[in-house]
């Protein structure tokens, strides 16, 4: 039956061809189309991961935090948007979350002073982060209590708009810390208590001068830092308390940070860890040696070390210059990620967490594609390099 049908079809086709006088042409055309089709199919299957649809990618790739679970928790900074738009990646690849801005003084404190400001603290966004963590079995790093940035100016002034005395500021700081840490007691496993008080590598002084905190406590900066840690400890004795800073691996700044940490430790201040932010670049800075020496140096103080805000951009300087990475750049970036994770793994006994500062390149605060997932949520070479660093 089939053969007969086939013969019939062929006959019809032949008749059609003869009629049109184009049999040869038609079959050649068909061959050409067929070859084109095969070529397209082959080139699509040869394309790398980046071209695959998102849902397939997310399903198929290994979970980063699970691959690293023997070493240290892998975390990520999230925000009110990304917990909705990027929850697929957050849920799958990260065990720990840090609120990018939602627990900062600027978010929690009201916009202006009133004597009952403590009753007007806004925890809506912070609570949302905690709820998200609870629902998705994540642990939470708290960020941040005392910082010269993202803190409203009124916080440093009295009701008449005059600068607070160190004593009055200390009192205000302590009541604020107790309110915030107290609210999240038992739900935040580590807090960045004090952030970025030390001046940069190139500066002569120890404490940065463009901080309202340091200006008001000039000459006795260590006092408010000490009080901040003590207040946090009182509010949640179980939480791990961190000092956090950028540029913390550069030798000069590191030495200044270490001398401050030594002073705190000598005073018996309850500090548990050093947060190395890790806003690094793949054009050379920081060196392997600086990263490794820093982990060792901070750990030698008896502190836990965490990498708290990791992202690896292109340029060391010009941090906020817009950059689209070339193929070669992406390779260099991946190599740098691999190198730093090899160091982290080597020192896993000293490191209690590594957190990326954002999920995908398009929601990074630095416009240089510094993260491990691209704007289409696909894993970059950097992602695979970090898995390669495991050496399995
Ligand atoms: C950044 C956030 O990512 C941005 O969204 C915000 O506009 C500014 O702050 N060091 C820190 C983080 O401790 O809180 C900063 O986060 C990045 C530098």
Coordinates of C-alpha atoms and ligand atoms in Angstrom, one line a residue:
X1 CA 0.0 0.0 0.0
X2 CA 2.6 2.4 1.1
X3 CA 4.8 1.7 -1.9
X4 CA 1.9 2.2 -4.2
X5 CA 1.1 5.6 -2.5
X6 CA 4.7 6.6 -2.8
X7 CA 4.9 5.8 -6.5
X8 CA 1.7 7.8 -7.0
X9 CA 3.1 10.8 -5.2
X10 CA 6.3 10.6 -7.2
X11 CA 4.4 10.4 -10.5
X12 CA 2.3 13.4 -9.5
X13 CA 5.5 15.3 -8.6
X14 CA 7.2 14.3 -11.8
X15 CA 4.2 15.4 -13.8
X16 CA 4.1 18.7 -11.9
X17 CA 7.8 19.2 -12.6
X18 CA 7.5 18.5 -16.2
X19 CA 4.6 20.8 -16.5
X20 CA 6.5 23.6 -14.9
X21 CA 9.7 22.6 -16.6
X22 CA 11.5 23.0 -13.3
X23 CA 12.1 19.6 -11.8
X24 CA 15.9 20.0 -11.5
X25 CA 15.6 23.5 -10.1
X26 CA 13.0 22.5 -7.6
X27 CA 15.0 19.6 -6.1
X28 CA 18.1 21.7 -6.0
X29 CA 16.2 24.4 -4.2
X30 CA 14.9 21.8 -1.7
X31 CA 18.4 20.6 -1.1
X32 CA 19.6 24.2 -0.5
X33 CA 16.7 24.8 2.0
X34 CA 17.4 21.5 3.7
X35 CA 21.1 22.3 4.0
X36 CA 20.3 25.8 5.4
X37 CA 18.0 24.2 7.9
X38 CA 20.6 21.7 9.0
X39 CA 23.2 24.5 9.3
X40 CA 20.9 26.6 11.5
X41 CA 20.1 23.6 13.7
X42 CA 23.8 22.8 14.1
X43 CA 24.8 26.4 14.9
X44 CA 22.0 26.7 17.5
X45 CA 23.1 23.6 19.3
X46 CA 26.8 24.7 19.2
X47 CA 26.0 28.1 20.9
X48 CA 27.1 28.3 24.4
X49 CA 24.9 28.4 27.5
X50 CA 24.2 32.1 27.3
X51 CA 21.7 31.6 24.4
X52 CA 19.5 29.1 26.2
X53 CA 16.1 30.1 27.6
X54 CA 16.2 31.2 31.2
X55 CA 14.0 28.5 32.7
X56 CA 16.1 25.8 31.1
X57 CA 19.3 27.3 32.4
X58 CA 18.0 27.7 35.9
X59 CA 16.8 24.1 36.0
X60 CA 19.9 22.7 34.6
X61 CA 22.8 24.2 36.4
X62 CA 24.2 23.2 39.8
X63 CA 23.3 25.2 42.9
X64 CA 26.3 27.4 43.9
X65 CA 25.7 27.3 47.6
X66 CA 25.1 23.6 47.7
X67 CA 28.4 23.0 45.8
X68 CA 30.1 25.2 48.4
X69 CA 28.3 24.0 51.5
X70 CA 31.3 22.1 52.9
X71 CA 33.3 25.3 52.8
X72 CA 31.3 28.4 53.8
X73 CA 27.8 29.8 53.2
X74 CA 27.4 31.7 49.9
X75 CA 25.2 34.7 50.1
X76 CA 23.9 37.6 48.0
X77 CA 22.7 41.1 48.5
X78 CA 19.0 41.4 47.7
X79 CA 16.5 44.2 47.6
X80 CA 12.8 44.8 47.6
X81 CA 12.8 44.3 43.8
X82 CA 15.1 41.4 43.3
X83 CA 13.3 39.2 45.9
X84 CA 10.5 39.3 43.4
X85 CA 12.2 39.5 40.0
X86 CA 15.2 37.3 40.8
X87 CA 13.8 34.9 43.4
X88 CA 14.5 31.9 41.1
X89 CA 18.3 32.6 41.3
X90 CA 18.3 33.7 44.9
X91 CA 16.5 30.6 46.1
X92 CA 18.6 28.3 44.1
X93 CA 22.2 29.6 44.4
X94 CA 22.5 31.5 47.8
X95 CA 22.1 30.4 51.4
X96 CA 22.5 33.8 53.0
X97 CA 20.9 37.1 52.1
X98 CA 21.9 40.7 53.0
X99 CA 19.5 43.6 52.5
X100 CA 21.2 45.9 50.1
X101 CA 19.5 49.1 51.5
X102 CA 16.5 48.0 53.4
X103 CA 18.0 47.9 56.8
X104 CA 20.2 51.0 56.6
X105 CA 19.5 54.0 58.9
X106 CA 18.3 56.0 55.9
X107 CA 15.5 53.4 55.3
X108 CA 14.6 52.8 58.9
X109 CA 14.8 56.3 60.3
X110 CA 12.1 58.9 59.5
X111 CA 13.0 61.8 57.2
X112 CA 13.0 64.4 60.0
X113 CA 13.5 64.6 63.7
X114 CA 10.8 64.5 66.3
X115 CA 11.3 63.6 69.9
X116 CA 9.4 60.4 69.4
X117 CA 11.4 59.3 66.4
X118 CA 12.0 55.9 67.9
X119 CA 8.3 55.2 67.7
X120 CA 8.4 56.1 64.0
X121 CA 11.0 53.7 62.8
X122 CA 10.0 52.1 59.5
X123 CA 10.7 48.4 59.4
X124 CA 8.4 47.6 56.5
X125 CA 11.1 46.8 54.1
X126 CA 13.4 45.1 56.6
X127 CA 10.6 42.9 57.8
X128 CA 9.9 41.9 54.2
X129 CA 13.5 40.7 53.9
X130 CA 13.2 38.7 57.0
X131 CA 9.9 37.2 55.9
X132 CA 11.4 36.3 52.5
X133 CA 14.4 34.6 54.3
X134 CA 12.1 32.6 56.6
X135 CA 9.9 31.4 53.7
X136 CA 12.9 30.4 51.7
X137 CA 15.1 28.9 54.4
X138 CA 17.8 31.6 54.1
X139 CA 20.0 33.0 56.8
X140 CA 20.4 36.8 57.1
X141 CA 23.3 39.2 57.5
X142 CA 22.2 42.5 58.9
X143 CA 23.6 45.6 57.1
X144 CA 24.2 48.2 58.6
X145 CA 23.9 50.1 61.9
X146 CA 26.6 52.8 62.1
X147 CA 27.8 54.4 58.8
X148 CA 28.6 57.9 57.6
X149 CA 26.6 57.3 54.5
X150 CA 22.9 56.7 54.1
X151 CA 22.2 58.2 57.5
X152 CA 19.9 61.3 57.6
X153 CA 21.7 64.5 58.6
X154 CA 19.2 65.2 61.4
X155 CA 20.5 62.2 63.3
X156 CA 23.6 64.2 64.1
X157 CA 21.6 67.3 65.3
X158 CA 19.4 68.4 68.2
X159 CA 15.9 69.7 67.9
X160 CA 17.3 73.2 67.2
X161 CA 19.3 71.9 64.3
X162 CA 22.6 72.2 66.2
X163 CA 25.3 69.5 66.2
X164 CA 24.9 67.0 68.9
X165 CA 27.5 66.6 71.6
X166 CA 29.4 63.3 71.6
X167 CA 27.5 62.2 74.6
X168 CA 24.1 63.0 73.1
X169 CA 25.0 61.3 69.8
X170 CA 26.2 58.2 71.8
X171 CA 22.9 58.0 73.5
X172 CA 21.0 58.3 70.2
X173 CA 23.1 55.7 68.6
X174 CA 22.6 53.3 71.4
X175 CA 18.9 53.6 71.4
X176 CA 18.8 53.2 67.7
X177 CA 21.0 50.1 67.7
X178 CA 19.0 48.5 70.4
X179 CA 15.7 49.2 68.6
X180 CA 16.9 47.7 65.3
X181 CA 18.9 44.7 66.6
X182 CA 16.2 44.0 69.2
X183 CA 13.5 43.9 66.6
X184 CA 15.4 41.2 64.6
X185 CA 16.8 39.4 67.6
X186 CA 17.3 35.7 66.7
X187 CA 16.6 36.3 63.0
X188 CA 19.8 37.8 61.9
X189 CA 22.9 35.7 62.4
X190 CA 25.5 38.4 61.8
X191 CA 25.4 42.2 61.9
X192 CA 27.7 44.8 60.2
X193 CA 27.7 47.0 63.3
X194 CA 30.2 49.6 62.1
X195 CA 31.0 50.3 58.5
X196 CA 33.9 52.2 56.7
X197 CA 35.3 54.4 59.5
X198 CA 38.9 54.1 58.4
X199 CA 40.4 56.5 55.9
X200 CA 41.7 55.3 52.6
X201 CA 45.1 53.8 51.8
X202 CA 46.5 57.0 50.5
X203 CA 45.4 59.2 53.5
X204 CA 47.7 59.9 56.4
X205 CA 45.1 59.9 59.2
X206 CA 43.6 56.7 60.6
X207 CA 39.9 57.7 60.7
X208 CA 38.2 59.1 57.6
X209 CA 37.5 62.8 58.0
X210 CA 34.3 63.0 55.9
X211 CA 32.2 61.2 58.5
X212 CA 29.8 63.0 60.8
X213 CA 30.6 60.3 63.4
X214 CA 34.3 60.9 63.2
X215 CA 33.9 64.7 63.1
X216 CA 31.8 64.7 66.3
X217 CA 34.1 62.1 68.1
X218 CA 37.3 63.6 66.7
X219 CA 40.3 62.2 68.7
X220 CA 38.2 59.6 70.5
X221 CA 36.5 57.8 67.5
X222 CA 37.1 54.4 69.2
X223 CA 34.6 55.3 71.9
X224 CA 31.5 55.4 69.7
X225 CA 32.7 52.3 67.8
X226 CA 33.1 50.4 71.1
X227 CA 29.7 51.6 72.3
X228 CA 28.1 50.5 69.1
X229 CA 29.3 46.9 69.5
X230 CA 28.3 46.8 73.1
X231 CA 24.8 48.0 72.3
X232 CA 24.4 45.4 69.6
X233 CA 25.6 42.7 71.9
X234 CA 23.2 43.7 74.6
X235 CA 20.3 43.7 72.1
X236 CA 21.1 40.2 70.6
X237 CA 23.9 38.3 72.5
X238 CA 23.8 35.5 69.9
X239 CA 24.4 37.6 66.8
X240 CA 27.9 37.7 65.3
X241 CA 29.1 41.3 65.3
X242 CA 31.3 42.6 62.4
X243 CA 33.4 45.6 61.5
X244 CA 33.0 46.0 57.7
X245 CA 35.1 48.0 55.2
X246 CA 36.2 48.4 51.6
X247 CA 39.9 48.5 50.5
X248 CA 40.4 46.3 53.6
X249 CA 43.1 44.2 51.8
X250 CA 45.3 47.1 50.7
X251 CA 48.4 47.1 53.0
X252 CA 48.2 50.6 54.4
X253 CA 44.5 50.7 55.1
X254 CA 44.7 47.2 56.4
X255 CA 47.3 48.2 58.9
X256 CA 45.1 51.0 60.1
X257 CA 42.1 48.7 60.4
X258 CA 44.1 46.2 62.3
X259 CA 45.3 48.8 64.8
X260 CA 41.7 49.8 65.4
X261 CA 40.6 46.2 65.8
X262 CA 43.4 45.5 68.2
X263 CA 42.4 48.5 70.3
X264 CA 38.8 47.2 70.4
X265 CA 39.9 43.7 71.3
X266 CA 42.2 45.1 74.1
X267 CA 39.2 46.9 75.5
X268 CA 37.2 43.7 75.6
X269 CA 34.7 44.8 73.0
X270 CA 32.4 42.1 71.8
X271 CA 33.5 41.9 68.1
X272 CA 33.4 38.6 66.3
X273 CA 34.5 39.3 62.8
X274 CA 36.0 41.4 60.0
X275 CA 34.0 42.0 56.9
X276 CA 36.2 42.5 53.8
X277 CA 33.7 44.0 51.4
X278 CA 35.5 42.8 48.2
X279 CA 34.6 45.5 45.6
X280 CA 37.5 44.4 43.4
X281 CA 38.6 44.6 39.8
X282 CA 40.1 42.2 37.3
X283 CA 42.6 44.7 35.9
X284 CA 45.1 43.8 38.6
X285 CA 43.9 45.0 41.9
X286 CA 44.0 43.6 44.5
X287 CA 46.8 41.1 44.2
X288 CA 46.6 37.5 45.3
X289 CA 49.1 38.2 48.0
X290 CA 47.1 41.1 49.4
X291 CA 43.9 39.1 49.6
X292 CA 45.6 36.1 51.1
X293 CA 47.7 38.1 53.6
X294 CA 44.6 40.0 54.7
X295 CA 42.6 36.9 55.4
X296 CA 45.5 35.6 57.5
X297 CA 46.1 38.9 59.3
X298 CA 42.5 39.4 60.3
X299 CA 42.1 35.9 61.3
X300 CA 45.2 36.1 63.5
X301 CA 43.4 38.7 65.6
X302 CA 41.0 35.8 66.6
X303 CA 38.3 37.2 64.3
X304 CA 36.1 35.4 61.8
X305 CA 36.6 36.7 58.3
X306 CA 33.8 37.2 55.8
X307 CA 33.8 38.5 52.3
X308 CA 30.6 40.6 52.5
X309 CA 30.1 42.5 49.3
X310 CA 31.9 40.7 46.5
X311 CA 31.8 42.0 42.9
X312 CA 34.6 42.1 40.4
X313 CA 34.5 45.0 37.9
X314 CA 36.8 45.9 35.1
X315 CA 38.6 49.1 36.2
X316 CA 40.2 49.6 39.6
X317 CA 39.8 53.3 39.3
X318 CA 36.8 54.8 37.5
X319 CA 34.5 52.5 39.4
X320 CA 31.3 54.0 38.2
X321 CA 32.2 54.3 34.5
X322 CA 29.8 52.4 32.3
X323 CA 31.5 49.3 30.8
X324 CA 30.2 46.5 28.6
X325 CA 32.6 43.6 28.9
X326 CA 34.2 42.1 25.8
X327 CA 34.7 38.4 25.4
X328 CA 38.3 38.8 26.5
X329 CA 37.2 40.8 29.6
X330 CA 34.7 38.1 30.6
X331 CA 37.5 35.6 30.4
X332 CA 39.7 37.8 32.6
X333 CA 36.9 38.3 35.0
X334 CA 36.3 34.6 35.3
X335 CA 40.0 34.0 35.9
X336 CA 40.0 36.5 38.7
X337 CA 36.9 35.0 40.3
X338 CA 38.5 31.6 40.1
X339 CA 41.7 32.9 41.7
X340 CA 39.9 34.6 44.6
X341 CA 37.7 31.5 45.3
X342 CA 40.8 29.3 45.3
X343 CA 42.2 31.5 48.0
X344 CA 38.9 31.4 50.0
X345 CA 38.8 27.6 49.7
X346 CA 42.4 27.4 50.9
X347 CA 41.5 29.5 54.0
X348 CA 38.1 28.1 54.5
X349 CA 38.9 27.5 58.2
X350 CA 39.1 31.3 58.6
X351 CA 36.2 32.3 56.4
X352 CA 32.6 32.0 57.6
X353 CA 30.8 33.5 54.6
X354 CA 31.1 34.9 51.1
X355 CA 28.4 37.3 49.8
X356 CA 28.0 38.7 46.3
X357 CA 26.8 42.3 46.2
X358 CA 23.8 41.7 43.9
X359 CA 22.3 38.9 41.8
X360 CA 22.6 39.9 38.1
X361 CA 24.8 42.4 36.3
X362 CA 21.8 44.8 35.6
X363 CA 21.0 45.2 39.3
X364 CA 24.6 45.8 40.4
X365 CA 25.4 49.2 41.9
X366 CA 28.5 49.2 39.7
X367 CA 27.8 49.5 35.9
X368 CA 30.6 47.2 34.8
X369 CA 28.9 43.8 34.7
X370 CA 30.8 42.7 37.9
X371 CA 28.6 39.8 39.0
X372 CA 28.3 36.1 38.0
X373 CA 24.9 36.2 36.3
X374 CA 24.2 38.3 33.3
X375 CA 21.2 40.6 32.7
X376 CA 19.3 37.6 31.2
X377 CA 19.9 35.7 34.4
X378 CA 22.3 33.3 32.7
X379 CA 25.4 32.1 34.4
X380 CA 28.6 33.8 33.1
X381 CA 32.0 32.4 32.6
X382 CA 32.7 33.7 36.2
X383 CA 30.0 31.4 37.6
X384 CA 31.6 28.3 36.0
X385 CA 35.1 29.5 37.1
X386 CA 33.9 29.5 40.7
X387 CA 32.7 25.9 40.4
X388 CA 36.0 25.0 38.7
X389 CA 37.8 26.5 41.7
X390 CA 36.4 23.6 43.7
X391 CA 38.8 21.4 41.7
X392 CA 36.5 18.4 41.7
Ligands
LIG1 C1 25.3 50.5 48.0 C2 24.1 49.9 47.4 O1 24.4 48.8 46.7 C3 23.4 51.0 46.5 O2 22.2 50.5 46.1 C4 23.3 52.3 47.3 O3 22.8 53.3 46.4 C5 24.6 52.7 47.9 O4 25.1 51.7 48.7 N1 29.5 49.6 50.8 C6 28.5 49.2 51.5 C7 27.1 49.1 50.9 O5 28.6 48.9 52.7 O6 26.1 49.4 51.7 C8 27.0 49.9 49.6 O7 25.8 49.5 49.0 C9 28.2 49.6 48.7 C10 29.5 50.0 49.4

